[in-house]
CSV table of C-alpha atoms in Angstrom, one decimal:
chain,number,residue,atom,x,y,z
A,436,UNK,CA,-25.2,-16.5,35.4
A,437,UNK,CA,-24.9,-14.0,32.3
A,438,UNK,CA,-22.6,-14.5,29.8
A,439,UNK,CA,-21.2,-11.1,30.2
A,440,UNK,CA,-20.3,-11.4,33.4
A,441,UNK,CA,-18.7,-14.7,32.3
A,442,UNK,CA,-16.8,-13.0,29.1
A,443,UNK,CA,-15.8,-10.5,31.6
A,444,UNK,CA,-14.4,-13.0,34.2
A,445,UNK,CA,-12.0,-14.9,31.0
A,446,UNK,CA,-10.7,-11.6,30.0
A,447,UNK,CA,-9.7,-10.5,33.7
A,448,UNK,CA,-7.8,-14.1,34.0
A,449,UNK,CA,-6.7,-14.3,30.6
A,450,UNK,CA,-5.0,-11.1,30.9
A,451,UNK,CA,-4.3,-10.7,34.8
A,452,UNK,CA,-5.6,-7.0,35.1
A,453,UNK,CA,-9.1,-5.0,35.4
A,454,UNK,CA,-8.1,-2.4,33.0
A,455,UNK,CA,-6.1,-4.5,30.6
A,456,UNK,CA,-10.0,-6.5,30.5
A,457,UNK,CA,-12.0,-3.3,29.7
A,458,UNK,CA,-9.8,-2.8,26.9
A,459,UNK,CA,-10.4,-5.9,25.4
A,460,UNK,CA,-13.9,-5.9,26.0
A,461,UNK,CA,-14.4,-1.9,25.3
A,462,UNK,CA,-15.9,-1.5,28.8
A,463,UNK,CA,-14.6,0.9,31.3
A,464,UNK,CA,-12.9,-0.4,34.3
A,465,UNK,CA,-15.6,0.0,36.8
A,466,UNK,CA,-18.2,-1.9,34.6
A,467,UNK,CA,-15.8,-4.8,34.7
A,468,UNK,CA,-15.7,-4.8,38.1
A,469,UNK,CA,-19.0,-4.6,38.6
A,470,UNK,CA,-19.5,-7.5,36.2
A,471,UNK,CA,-17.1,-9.2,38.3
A,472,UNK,CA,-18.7,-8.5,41.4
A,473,UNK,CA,-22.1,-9.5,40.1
A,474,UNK,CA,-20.7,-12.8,38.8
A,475,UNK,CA,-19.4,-13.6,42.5
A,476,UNK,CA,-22.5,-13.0,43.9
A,477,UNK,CA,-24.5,-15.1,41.9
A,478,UNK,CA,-22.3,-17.7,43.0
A,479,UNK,CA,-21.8,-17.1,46.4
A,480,UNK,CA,-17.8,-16.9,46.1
A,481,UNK,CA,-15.0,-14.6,45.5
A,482,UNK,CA,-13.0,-15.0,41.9
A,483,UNK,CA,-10.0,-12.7,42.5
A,484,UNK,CA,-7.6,-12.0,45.0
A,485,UNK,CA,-6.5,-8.3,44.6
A,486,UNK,CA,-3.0,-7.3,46.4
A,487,UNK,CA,-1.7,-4.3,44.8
A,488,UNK,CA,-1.7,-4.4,41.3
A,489,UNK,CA,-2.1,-8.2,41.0
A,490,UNK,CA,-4.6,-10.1,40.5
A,491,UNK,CA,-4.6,-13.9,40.6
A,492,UNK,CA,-7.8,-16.3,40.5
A,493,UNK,CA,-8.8,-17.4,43.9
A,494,UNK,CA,-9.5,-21.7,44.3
A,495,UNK,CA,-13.6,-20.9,43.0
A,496,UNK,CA,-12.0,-18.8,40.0
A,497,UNK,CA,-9.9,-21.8,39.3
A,498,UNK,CA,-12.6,-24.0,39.4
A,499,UNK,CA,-15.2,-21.8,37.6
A,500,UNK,CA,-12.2,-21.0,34.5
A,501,UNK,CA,-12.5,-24.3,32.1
A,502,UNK,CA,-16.7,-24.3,32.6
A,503,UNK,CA,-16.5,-20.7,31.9
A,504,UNK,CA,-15.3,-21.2,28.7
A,505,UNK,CA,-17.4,-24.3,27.7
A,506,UNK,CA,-20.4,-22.6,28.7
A,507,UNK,CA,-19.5,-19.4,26.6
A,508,UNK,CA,-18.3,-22.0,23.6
A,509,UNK,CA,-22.0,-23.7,24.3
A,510,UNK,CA,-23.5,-20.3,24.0
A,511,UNK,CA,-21.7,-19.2,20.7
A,512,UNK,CA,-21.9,-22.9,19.4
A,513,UNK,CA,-26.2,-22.3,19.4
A,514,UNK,CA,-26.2,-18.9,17.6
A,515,UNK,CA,-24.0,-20.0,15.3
A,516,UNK,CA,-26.0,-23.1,14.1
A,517,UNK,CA,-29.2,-20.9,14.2
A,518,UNK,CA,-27.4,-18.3,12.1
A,519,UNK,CA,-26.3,-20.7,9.6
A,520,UNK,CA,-30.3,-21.5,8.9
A,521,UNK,CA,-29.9,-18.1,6.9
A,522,UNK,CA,-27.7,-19.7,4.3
A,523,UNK,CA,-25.7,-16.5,4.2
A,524,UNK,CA,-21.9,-16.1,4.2
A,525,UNK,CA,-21.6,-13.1,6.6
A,526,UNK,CA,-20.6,-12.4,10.0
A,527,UNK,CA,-16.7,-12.7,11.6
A,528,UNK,CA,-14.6,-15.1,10.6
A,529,UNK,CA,-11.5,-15.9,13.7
A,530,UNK,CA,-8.5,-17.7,12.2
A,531,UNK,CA,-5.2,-18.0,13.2
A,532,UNK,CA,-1.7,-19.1,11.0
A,533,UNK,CA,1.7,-18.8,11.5
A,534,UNK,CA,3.4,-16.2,9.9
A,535,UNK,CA,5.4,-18.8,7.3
A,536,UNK,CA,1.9,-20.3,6.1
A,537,UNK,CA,0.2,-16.6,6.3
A,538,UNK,CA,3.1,-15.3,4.2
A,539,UNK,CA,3.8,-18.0,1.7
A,540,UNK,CA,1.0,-20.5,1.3
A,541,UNK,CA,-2.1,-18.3,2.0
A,542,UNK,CA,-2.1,-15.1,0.1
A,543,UNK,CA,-4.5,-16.4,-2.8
A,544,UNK,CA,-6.4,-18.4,-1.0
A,545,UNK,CA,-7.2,-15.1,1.0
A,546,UNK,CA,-7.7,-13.5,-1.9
A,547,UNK,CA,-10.0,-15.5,-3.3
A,548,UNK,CA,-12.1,-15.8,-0.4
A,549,UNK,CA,-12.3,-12.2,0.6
A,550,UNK,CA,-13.3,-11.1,-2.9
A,551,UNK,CA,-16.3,-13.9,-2.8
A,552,UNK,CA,-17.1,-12.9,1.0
A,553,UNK,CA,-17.0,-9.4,1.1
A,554,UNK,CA,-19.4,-9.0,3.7
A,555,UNK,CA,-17.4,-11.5,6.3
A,556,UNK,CA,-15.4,-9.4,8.6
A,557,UNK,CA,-11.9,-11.6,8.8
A,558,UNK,CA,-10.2,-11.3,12.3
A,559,UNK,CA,-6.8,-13.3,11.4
A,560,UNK,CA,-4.3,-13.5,14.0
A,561,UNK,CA,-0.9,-14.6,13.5
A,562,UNK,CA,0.3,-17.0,16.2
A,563,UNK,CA,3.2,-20.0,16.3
A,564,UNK,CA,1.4,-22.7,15.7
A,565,UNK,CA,1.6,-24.5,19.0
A,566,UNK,CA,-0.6,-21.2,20.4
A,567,UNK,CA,-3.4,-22.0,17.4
A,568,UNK,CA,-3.8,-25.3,18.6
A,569,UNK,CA,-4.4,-24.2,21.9
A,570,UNK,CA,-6.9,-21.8,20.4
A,571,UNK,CA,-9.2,-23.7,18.6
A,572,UNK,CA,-9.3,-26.1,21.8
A,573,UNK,CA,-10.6,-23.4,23.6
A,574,UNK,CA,-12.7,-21.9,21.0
A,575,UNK,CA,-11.0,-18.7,21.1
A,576,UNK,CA,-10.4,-19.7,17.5
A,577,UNK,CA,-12.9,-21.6,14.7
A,578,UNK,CA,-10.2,-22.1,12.0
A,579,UNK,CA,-6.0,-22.6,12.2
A,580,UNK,CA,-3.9,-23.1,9.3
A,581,UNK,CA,-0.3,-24.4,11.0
A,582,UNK,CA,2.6,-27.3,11.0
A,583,UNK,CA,0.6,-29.5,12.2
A,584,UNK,CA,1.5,-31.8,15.5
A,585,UNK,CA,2.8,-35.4,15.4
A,586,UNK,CA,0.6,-36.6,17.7
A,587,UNK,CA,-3.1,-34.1,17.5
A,588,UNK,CA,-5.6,-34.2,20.1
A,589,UNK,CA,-8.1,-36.0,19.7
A,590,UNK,CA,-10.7,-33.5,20.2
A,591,UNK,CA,-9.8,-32.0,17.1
A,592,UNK,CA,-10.6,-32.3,13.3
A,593,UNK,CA,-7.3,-32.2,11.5
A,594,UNK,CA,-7.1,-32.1,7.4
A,595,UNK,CA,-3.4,-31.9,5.8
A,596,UNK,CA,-3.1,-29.4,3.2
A,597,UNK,CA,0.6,-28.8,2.0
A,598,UNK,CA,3.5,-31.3,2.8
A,599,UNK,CA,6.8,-28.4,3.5
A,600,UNK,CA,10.2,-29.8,2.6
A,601,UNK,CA,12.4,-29.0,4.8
A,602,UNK,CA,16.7,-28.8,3.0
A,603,UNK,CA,19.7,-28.4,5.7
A,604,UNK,CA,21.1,-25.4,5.2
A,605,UNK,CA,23.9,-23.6,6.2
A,606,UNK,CA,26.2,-19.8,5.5
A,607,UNK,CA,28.5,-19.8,2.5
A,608,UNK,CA,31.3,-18.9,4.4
A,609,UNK,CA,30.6,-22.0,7.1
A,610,UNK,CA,33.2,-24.4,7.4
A,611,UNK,CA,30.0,-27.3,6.1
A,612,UNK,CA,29.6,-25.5,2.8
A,613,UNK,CA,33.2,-26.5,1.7
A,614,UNK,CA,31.9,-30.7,2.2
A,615,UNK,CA,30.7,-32.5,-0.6
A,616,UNK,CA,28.8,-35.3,1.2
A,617,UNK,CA,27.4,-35.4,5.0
A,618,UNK,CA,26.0,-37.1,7.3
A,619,UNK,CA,24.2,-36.1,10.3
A,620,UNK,CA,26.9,-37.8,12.7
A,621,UNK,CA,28.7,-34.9,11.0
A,622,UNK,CA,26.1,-32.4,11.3
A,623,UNK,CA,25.6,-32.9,15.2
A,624,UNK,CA,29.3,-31.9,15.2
A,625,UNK,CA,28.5,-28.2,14.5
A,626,UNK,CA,26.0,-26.5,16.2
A,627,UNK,CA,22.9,-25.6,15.1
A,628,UNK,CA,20.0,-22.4,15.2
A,629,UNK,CA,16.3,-23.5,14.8
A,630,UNK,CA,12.4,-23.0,16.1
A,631,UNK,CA,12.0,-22.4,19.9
A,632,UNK,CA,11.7,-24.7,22.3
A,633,UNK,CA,8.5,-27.0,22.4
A,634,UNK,CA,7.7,-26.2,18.5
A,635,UNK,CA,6.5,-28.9,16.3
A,636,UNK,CA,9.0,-27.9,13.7
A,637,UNK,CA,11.6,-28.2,16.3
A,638,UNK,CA,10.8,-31.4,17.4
A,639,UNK,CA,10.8,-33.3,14.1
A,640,UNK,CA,14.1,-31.9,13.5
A,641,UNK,CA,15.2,-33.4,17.0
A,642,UNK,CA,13.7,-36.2,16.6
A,643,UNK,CA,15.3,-37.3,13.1
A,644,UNK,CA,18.6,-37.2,14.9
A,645,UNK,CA,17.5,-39.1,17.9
A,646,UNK,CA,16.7,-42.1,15.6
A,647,UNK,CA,20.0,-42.9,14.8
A,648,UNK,CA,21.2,-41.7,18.8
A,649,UNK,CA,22.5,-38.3,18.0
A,650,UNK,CA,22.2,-35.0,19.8
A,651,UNK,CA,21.7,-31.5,18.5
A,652,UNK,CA,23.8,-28.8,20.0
A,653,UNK,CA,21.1,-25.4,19.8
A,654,UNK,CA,23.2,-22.8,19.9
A,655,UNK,CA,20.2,-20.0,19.3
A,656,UNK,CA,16.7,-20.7,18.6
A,657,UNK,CA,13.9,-18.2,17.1
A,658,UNK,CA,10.4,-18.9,15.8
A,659,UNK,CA,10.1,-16.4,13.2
A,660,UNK,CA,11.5,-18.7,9.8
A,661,UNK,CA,12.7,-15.7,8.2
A,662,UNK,CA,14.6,-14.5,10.8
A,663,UNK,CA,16.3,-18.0,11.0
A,664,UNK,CA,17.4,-17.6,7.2
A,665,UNK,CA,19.5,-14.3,8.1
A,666,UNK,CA,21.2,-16.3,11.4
A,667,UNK,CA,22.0,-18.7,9.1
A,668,UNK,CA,23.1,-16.3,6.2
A,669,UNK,CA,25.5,-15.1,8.7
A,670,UNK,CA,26.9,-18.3,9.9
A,671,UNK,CA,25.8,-18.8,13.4
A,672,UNK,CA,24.8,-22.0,12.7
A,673,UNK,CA,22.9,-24.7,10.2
A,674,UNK,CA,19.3,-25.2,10.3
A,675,UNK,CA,16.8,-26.7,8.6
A,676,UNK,CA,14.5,-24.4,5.8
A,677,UNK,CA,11.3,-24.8,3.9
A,678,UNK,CA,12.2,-25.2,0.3
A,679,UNK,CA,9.8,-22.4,-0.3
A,680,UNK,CA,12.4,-20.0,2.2
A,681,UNK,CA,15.3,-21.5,0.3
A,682,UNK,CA,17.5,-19.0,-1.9
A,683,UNK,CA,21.3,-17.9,-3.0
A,684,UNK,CA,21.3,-16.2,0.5
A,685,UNK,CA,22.1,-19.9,2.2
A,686,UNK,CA,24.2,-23.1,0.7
A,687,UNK,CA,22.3,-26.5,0.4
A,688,UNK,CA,23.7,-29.4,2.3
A,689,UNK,CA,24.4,-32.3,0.6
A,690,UNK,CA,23.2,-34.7,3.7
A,691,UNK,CA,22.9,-38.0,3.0
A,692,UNK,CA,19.5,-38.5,4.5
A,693,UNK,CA,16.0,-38.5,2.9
A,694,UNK,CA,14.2,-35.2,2.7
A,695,UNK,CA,12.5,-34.1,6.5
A,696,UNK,CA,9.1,-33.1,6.1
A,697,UNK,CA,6.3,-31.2,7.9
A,698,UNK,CA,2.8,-31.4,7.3
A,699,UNK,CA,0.9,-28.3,6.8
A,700,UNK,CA,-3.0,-28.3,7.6
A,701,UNK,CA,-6.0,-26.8,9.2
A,702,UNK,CA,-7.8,-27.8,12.1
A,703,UNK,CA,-11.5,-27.4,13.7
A,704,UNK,CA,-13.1,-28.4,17.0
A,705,UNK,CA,-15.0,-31.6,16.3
A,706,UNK,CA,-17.7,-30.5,18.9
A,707,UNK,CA,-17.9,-27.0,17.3
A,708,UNK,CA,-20.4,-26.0,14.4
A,709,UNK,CA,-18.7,-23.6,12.0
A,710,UNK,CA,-20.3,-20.7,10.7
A,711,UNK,CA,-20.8,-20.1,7.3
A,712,UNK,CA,-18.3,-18.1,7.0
A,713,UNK,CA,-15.8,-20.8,8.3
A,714,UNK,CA,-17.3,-23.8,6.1
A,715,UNK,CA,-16.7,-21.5,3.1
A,716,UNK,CA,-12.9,-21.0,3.8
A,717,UNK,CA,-12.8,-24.4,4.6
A,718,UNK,CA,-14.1,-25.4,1.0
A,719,UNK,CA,-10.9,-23.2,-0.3
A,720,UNK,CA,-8.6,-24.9,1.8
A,721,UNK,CA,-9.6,-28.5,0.6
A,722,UNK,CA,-9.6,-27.1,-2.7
A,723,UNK,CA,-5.8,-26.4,-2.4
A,724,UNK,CA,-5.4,-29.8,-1.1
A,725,UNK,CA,-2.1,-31.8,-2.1
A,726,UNK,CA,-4.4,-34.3,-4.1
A,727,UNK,CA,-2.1,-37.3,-3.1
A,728,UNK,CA,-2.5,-36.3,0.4
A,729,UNK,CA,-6.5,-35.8,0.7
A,730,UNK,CA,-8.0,-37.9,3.0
């Protein structure tokens, strides 16, 4: 079983299509199939079902998916720790952030590292953070720099960074901005526009209200921070904003509640050895550690 048969299998199922695969992989369409079709004969069962234009895994391609990717991670895991022998800081680099962190916490810490590791080749994807997680699980991804979940998996190494204030917010012109004192009984009044559905940033927010028994009325959600400033500029709602997001755009609430924070952090695959590449950016990010929050 050849692990470009197996690469070849993940990117058909990751992305549902032949030709949607030999673009990722650079391969024509008929060399993925025959990678496909070599795969299934080595193991004596067929992976796809093809009816029309869709293609869905079969029960073996099921079965085969999570070992394909520990095998491949297995794979990658030993060339990396005999690369590392080298000592040198080369190579690709695959990180993931979310676009707050990648626009407003990471700039010089990107700068730094790319002028003392010209020679890594950086492959930096920006993703909500619920999507990194997923990715360094899989190793897809070695490093992700994200608002880090309440509750991590335990499979992963975890390291806070940045603790982001979060300040309720609101328009000018909303009827909230003309109160001098609130609470968030008052708050869950009016309705509100934050993160999507199943974000982490989304759920502290909920669950601050659902401590003292309150509901939140969502009356539009978006993950993109910046583009939750300008619903709130133009009153569709309050919300809750990073301090660093914060500006004479939007009116500060005076809520009578202490501050709601997120943690901001990176996280690793225990079970994964880093390349050199990644254990140098990882000596930048604990050097921009909060120092009352190192470990």
């Amino acid at each position: 079983m050849d692990t470009q048969s197996l690469q070849a299998f993940l990117a058909v199922a990751d992305n549902g299509s032949f030709s949607l695969a030999g673009e990722q992989l650079y391969l024509t369409q008929p060399a993925v199939s025959k990678r496909i079709a070599t795969l299934e004969d080595q193991i004596g069962a067929r992976l796809f079902d093809r009816i029309g234009r869709r293609v869905s895994l079969t029960e073996a391609g099921q079965i085969l998916l999570p070992r394909a990717r520990e095998i491949l991670v297995m794979v990658n895991d030993s060339r990396q720790a005999l690369a590392n022998l080298a000592g040198d800081v080369r190579g690709s680099l695959t990180m993931a952030t979310s676009h707050h962190i990648g626009l407003h916490r990471l700039p010089p810490i990107l700068k730094a590292y790319t002028q003392a590791h010209p020679e890594v080749r950086m492959d930096l994807r920006f993703l909500d953070s619920e999507q990194a997680y997923q990715g360094v699980l899989t190793g897809e991804l070695e490093v992700a720099v994200v608002t880090l979940a309440p509750m991590p998996d335990p499979r992963l190494h975890v390291v806070p960074i940045w603790i982001d204030r979060l300040r309720f917010v609101c328009g000018k012109d909303h009827p909230l901005a003309r109160q001098d004192r609130l609470s968030l009984s008052a708050l869950s009044q009016h309705d509100a526009v934050l993160p999507g559905h199943l974000t982490f940033t989304r759920d502290i927010v909920l669950d601050t209200f659902a401590r003292e028994g309150l509901n939140v009325s969502v009356g539009l959600s978006t993950n993109y921070l910046e583009t939750l400033k300008m619903m709130v500029d133009i009153g569709l709602g309050w919300s809750v904003l990073p301090e660093t997001l914060i500006d004479a755009d939007v009116h500060i609430l005076p809520v009578a509640h202490r501050p709601i924070e997120r943690p901001l952090g990176y996280l690793t695959h225990k079970s994964r050895t880093l390349s050199n590449a990644a254990r140098s950016m990882i000596f930048l990010l604990d050097d921009a550690t909060t120092p009352q929050k190192r470990p």
